[in-house]
PDB file of N, CA and C in Angstrom:
ATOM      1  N   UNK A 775      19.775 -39.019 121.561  1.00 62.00           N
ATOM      2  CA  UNK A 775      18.735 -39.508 122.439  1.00 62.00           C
ATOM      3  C   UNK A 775      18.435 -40.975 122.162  1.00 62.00           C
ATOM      4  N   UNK A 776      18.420 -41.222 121.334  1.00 67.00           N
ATOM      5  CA  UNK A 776      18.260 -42.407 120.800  1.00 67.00           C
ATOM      6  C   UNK A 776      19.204 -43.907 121.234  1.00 67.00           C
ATOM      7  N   UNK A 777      20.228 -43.195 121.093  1.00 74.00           N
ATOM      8  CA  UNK A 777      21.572 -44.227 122.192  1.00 74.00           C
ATOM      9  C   UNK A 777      21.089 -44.421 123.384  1.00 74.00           C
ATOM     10  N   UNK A 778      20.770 -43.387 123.888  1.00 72.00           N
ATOM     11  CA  UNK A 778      20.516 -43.185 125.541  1.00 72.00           C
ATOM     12  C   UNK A 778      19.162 -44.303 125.654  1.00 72.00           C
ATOM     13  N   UNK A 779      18.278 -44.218 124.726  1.00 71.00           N
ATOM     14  CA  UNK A 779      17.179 -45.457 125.354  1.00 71.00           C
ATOM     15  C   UNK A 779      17.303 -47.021 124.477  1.00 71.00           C
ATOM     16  N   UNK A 780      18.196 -47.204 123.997  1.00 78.00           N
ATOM     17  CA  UNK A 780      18.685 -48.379 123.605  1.00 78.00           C
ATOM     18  C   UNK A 780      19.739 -49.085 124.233  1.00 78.00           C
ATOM     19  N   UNK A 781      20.400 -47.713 125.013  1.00 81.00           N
ATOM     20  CA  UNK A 781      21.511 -48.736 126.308  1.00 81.00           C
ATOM     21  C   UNK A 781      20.962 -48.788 127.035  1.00 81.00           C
ATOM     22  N   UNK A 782      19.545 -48.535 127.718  1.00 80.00           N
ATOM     23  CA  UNK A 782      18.858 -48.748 129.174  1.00 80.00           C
ATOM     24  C   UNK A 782      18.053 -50.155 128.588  1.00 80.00           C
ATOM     25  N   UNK A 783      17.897 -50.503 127.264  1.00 81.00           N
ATOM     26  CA  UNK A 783      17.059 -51.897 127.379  1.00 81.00           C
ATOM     27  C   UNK A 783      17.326 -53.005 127.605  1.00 81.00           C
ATOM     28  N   UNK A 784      17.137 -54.212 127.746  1.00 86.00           N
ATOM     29  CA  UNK A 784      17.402 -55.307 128.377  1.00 86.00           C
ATOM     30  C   UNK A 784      17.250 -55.827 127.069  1.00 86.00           C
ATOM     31  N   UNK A 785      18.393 -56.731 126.829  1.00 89.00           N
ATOM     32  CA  UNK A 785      18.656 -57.869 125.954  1.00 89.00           C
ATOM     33  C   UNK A 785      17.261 -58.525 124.480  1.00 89.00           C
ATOM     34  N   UNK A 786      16.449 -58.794 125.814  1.00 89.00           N
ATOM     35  CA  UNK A 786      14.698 -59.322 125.218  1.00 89.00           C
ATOM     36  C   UNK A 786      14.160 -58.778 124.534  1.00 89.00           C
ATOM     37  N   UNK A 787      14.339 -56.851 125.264  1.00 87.00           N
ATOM     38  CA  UNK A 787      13.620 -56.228 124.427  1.00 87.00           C
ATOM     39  C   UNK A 787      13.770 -55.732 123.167  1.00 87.00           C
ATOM     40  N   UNK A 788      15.420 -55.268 123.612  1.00 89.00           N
ATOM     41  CA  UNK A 788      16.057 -54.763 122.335  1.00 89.00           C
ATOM     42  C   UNK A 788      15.462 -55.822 121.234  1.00 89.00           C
ATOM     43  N   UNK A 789      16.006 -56.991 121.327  1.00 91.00           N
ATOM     44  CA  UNK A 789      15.469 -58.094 120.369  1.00 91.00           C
ATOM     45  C   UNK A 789      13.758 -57.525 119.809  1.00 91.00           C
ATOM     46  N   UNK A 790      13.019 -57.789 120.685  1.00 92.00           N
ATOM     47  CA  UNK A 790      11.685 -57.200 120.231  1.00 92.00           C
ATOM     48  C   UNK A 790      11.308 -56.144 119.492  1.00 92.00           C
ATOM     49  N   UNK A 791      12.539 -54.938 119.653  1.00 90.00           N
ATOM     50  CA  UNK A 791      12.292 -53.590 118.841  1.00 90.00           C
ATOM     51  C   UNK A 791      12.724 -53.694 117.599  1.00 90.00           C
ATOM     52  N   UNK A 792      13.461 -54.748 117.353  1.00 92.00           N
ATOM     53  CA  UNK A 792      14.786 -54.700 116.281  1.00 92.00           C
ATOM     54  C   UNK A 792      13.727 -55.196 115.486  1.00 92.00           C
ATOM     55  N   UNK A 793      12.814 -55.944 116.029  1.00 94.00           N
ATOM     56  CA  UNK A 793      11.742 -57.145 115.082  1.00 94.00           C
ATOM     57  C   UNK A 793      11.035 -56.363 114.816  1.00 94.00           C
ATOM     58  N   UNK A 794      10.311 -55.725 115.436  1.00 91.00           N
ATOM     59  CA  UNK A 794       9.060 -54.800 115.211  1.00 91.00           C
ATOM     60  C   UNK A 794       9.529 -53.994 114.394  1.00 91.00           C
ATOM     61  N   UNK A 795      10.719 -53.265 114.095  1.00 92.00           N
ATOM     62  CA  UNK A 795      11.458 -52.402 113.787  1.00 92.00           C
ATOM     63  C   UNK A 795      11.639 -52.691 111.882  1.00 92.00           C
ATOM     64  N   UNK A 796      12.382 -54.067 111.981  1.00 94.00           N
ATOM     65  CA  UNK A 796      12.533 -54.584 110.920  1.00 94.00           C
ATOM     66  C   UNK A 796      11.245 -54.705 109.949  1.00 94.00           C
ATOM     67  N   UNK A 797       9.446 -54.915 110.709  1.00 95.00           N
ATOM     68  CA  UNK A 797       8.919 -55.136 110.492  1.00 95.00           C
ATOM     69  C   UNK A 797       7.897 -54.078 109.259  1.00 95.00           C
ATOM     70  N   UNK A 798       8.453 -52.883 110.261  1.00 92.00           N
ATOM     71  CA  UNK A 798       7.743 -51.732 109.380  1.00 92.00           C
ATOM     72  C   UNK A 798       9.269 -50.875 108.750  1.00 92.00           C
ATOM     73  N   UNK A 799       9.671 -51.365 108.376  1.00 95.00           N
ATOM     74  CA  UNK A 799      10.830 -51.179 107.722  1.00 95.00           C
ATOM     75  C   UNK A 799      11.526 -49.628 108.237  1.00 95.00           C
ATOM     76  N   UNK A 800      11.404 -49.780 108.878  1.00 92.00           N
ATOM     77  CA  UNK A 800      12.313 -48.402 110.050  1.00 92.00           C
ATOM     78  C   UNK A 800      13.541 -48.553 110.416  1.00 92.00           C
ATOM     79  N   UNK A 801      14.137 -48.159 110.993  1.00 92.00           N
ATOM     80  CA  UNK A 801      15.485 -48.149 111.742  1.00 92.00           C
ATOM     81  C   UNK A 801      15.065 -48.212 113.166  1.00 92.00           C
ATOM     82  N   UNK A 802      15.818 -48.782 113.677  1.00 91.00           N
ATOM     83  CA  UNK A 802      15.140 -49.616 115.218  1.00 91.00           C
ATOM     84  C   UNK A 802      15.422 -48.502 116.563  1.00 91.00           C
ATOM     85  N   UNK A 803      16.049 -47.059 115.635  1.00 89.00           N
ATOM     86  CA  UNK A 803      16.661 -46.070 116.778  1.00 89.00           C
ATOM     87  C   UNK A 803      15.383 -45.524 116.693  1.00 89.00           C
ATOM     88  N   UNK A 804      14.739 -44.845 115.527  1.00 89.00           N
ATOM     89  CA  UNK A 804      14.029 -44.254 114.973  1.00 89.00           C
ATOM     90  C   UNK A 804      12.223 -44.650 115.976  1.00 89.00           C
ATOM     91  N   UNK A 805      12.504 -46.155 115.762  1.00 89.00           N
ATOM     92  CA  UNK A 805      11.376 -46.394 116.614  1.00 89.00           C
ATOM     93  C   UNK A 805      11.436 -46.790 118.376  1.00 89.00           C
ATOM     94  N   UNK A 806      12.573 -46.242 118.703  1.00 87.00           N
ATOM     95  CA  UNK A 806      12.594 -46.424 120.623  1.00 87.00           C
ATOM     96  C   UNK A 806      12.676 -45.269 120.878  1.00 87.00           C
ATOM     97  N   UNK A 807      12.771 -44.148 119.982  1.00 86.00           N
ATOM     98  CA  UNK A 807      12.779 -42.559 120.104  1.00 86.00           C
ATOM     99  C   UNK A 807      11.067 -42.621 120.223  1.00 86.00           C
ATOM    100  N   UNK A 808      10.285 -42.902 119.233  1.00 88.00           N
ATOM    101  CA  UNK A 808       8.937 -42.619 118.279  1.00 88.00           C
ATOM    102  C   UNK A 808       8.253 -43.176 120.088  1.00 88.00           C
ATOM    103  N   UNK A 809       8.308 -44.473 120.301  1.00 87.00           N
ATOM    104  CA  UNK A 809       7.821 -45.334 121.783  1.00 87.00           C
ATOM    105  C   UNK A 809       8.571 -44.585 122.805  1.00 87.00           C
ATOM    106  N   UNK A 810       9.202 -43.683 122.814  1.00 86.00           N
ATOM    107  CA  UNK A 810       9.563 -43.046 124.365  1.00 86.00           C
ATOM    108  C   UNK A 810       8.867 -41.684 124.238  1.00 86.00           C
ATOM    109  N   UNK A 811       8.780 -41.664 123.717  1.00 89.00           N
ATOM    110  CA  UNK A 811       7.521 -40.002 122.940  1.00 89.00           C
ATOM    111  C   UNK A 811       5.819 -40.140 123.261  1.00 89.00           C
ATOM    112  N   UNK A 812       5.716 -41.366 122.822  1.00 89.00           N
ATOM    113  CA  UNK A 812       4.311 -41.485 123.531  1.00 89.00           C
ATOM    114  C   UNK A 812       4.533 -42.044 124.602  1.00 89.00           C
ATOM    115  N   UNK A 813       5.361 -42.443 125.247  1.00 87.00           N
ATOM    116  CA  UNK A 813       4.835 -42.978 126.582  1.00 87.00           C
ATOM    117  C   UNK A 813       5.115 -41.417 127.294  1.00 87.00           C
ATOM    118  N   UNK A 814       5.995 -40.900 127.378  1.00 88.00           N
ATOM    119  CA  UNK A 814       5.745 -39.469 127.849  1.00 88.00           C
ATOM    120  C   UNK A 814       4.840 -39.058 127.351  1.00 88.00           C
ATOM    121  N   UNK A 815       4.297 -38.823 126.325  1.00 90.00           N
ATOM    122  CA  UNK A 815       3.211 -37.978 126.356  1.00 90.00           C
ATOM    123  C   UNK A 815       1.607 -38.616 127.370  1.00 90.00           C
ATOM    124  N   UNK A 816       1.745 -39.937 127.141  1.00 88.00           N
ATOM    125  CA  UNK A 816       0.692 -40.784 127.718  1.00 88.00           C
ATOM    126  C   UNK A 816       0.965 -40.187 129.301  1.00 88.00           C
ATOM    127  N   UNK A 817       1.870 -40.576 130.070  1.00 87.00           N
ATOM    128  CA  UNK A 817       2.450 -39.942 131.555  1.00 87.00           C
ATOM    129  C   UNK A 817       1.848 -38.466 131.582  1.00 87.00           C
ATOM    130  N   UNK A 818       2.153 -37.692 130.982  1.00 88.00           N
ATOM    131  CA  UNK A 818       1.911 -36.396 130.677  1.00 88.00           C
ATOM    132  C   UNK A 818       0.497 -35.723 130.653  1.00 88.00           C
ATOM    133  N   UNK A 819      -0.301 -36.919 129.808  1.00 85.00           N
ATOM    134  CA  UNK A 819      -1.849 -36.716 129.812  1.00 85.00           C
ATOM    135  C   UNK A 819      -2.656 -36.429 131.512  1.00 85.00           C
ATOM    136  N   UNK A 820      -1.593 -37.486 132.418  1.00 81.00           N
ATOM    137  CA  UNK A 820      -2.265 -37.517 133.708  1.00 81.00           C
ATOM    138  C   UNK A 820      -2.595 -38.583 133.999  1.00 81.00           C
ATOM    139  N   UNK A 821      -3.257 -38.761 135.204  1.00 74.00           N
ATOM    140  CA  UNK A 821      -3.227 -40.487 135.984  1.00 74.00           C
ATOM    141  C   UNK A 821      -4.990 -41.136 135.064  1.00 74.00           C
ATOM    142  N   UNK A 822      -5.609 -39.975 134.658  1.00 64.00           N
ATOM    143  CA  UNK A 822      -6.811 -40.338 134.139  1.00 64.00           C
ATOM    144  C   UNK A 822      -6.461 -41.472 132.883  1.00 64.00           C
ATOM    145  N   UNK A 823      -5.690 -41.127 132.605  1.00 54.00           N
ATOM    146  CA  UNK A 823      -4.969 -42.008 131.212  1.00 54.00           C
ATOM    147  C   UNK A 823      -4.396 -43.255 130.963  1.00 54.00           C
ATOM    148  N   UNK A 824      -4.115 -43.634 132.866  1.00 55.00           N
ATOM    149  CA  UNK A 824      -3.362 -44.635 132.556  1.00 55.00           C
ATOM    150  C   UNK A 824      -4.072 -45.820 133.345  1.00 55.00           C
ATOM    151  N   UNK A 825      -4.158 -46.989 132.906  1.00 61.00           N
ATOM    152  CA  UNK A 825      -4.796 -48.083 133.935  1.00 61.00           C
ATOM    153  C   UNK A 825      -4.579 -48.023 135.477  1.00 61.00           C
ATOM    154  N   UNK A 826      -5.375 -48.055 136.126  1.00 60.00           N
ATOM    155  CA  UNK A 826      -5.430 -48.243 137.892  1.00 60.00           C
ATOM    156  C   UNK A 826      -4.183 -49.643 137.956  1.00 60.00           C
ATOM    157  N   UNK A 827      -3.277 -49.362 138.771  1.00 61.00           N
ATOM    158  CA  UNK A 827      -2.734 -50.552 139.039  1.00 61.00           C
ATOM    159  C   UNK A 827      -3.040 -51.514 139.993  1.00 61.00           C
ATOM    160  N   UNK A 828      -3.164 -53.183 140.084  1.00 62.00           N
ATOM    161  CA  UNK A 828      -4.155 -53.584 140.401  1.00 62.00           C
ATOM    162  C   UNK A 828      -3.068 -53.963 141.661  1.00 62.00           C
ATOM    163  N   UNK A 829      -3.844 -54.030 142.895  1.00 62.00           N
ATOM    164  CA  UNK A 829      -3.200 -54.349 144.183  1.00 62.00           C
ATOM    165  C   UNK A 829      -2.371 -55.643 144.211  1.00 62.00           C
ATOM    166  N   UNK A 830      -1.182 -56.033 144.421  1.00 64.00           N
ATOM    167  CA  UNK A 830      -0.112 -57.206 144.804  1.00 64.00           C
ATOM    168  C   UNK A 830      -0.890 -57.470 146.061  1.00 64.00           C
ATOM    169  N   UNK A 831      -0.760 -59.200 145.583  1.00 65.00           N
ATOM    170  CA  UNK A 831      -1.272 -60.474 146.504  1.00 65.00           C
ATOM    171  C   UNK A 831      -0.358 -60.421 147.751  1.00 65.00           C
ATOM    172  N   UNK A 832      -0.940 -60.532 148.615  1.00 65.00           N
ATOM    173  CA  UNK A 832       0.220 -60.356 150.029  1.00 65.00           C
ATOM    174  C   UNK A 832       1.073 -61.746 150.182  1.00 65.00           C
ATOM    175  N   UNK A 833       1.949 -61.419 150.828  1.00 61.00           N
ATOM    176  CA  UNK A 833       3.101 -62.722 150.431  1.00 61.00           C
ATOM    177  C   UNK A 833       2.262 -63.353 151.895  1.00 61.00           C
ATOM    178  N   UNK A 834       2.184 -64.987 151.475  1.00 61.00           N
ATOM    179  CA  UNK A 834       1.402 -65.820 152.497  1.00 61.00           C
ATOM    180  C   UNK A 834       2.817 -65.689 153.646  1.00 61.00           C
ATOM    181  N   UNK A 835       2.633 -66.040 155.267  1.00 56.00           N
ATOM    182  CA  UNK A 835       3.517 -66.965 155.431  1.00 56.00           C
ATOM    183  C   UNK A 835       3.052 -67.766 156.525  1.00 56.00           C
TER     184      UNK A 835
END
């Protein structure tokens, strides 16, 4: 499982996990498993849980 959400990340982020990763001295699989666990569970809680998304500015023309 862990492969599977480290080949869907984009370049930037990977970079970002590897840091954060390095930071608390983990293995950087260990923690995109640990962050895809709560964000499902957060999803999971229900819409009460998650910020209102705020309406997009209409494109002028």
């Amino acid at each position: 499982m862990a492969r599977l959400v480290l080949n869907h990340l984009s370049d930037s982020t990977y970079r970002q996990l590897a840091v954060e990763a390095n930071k608390r001295n983990v293995n950087v699989s260990e923690l995109a498993v640990i962050l895809l666990e709560l964000a499902v569970a957060d999803l999971a809680a229900g819409p009460s849980a998650q910020p209102a998304a705020s309406p997009r500015p209409r494109d002028p023309k």
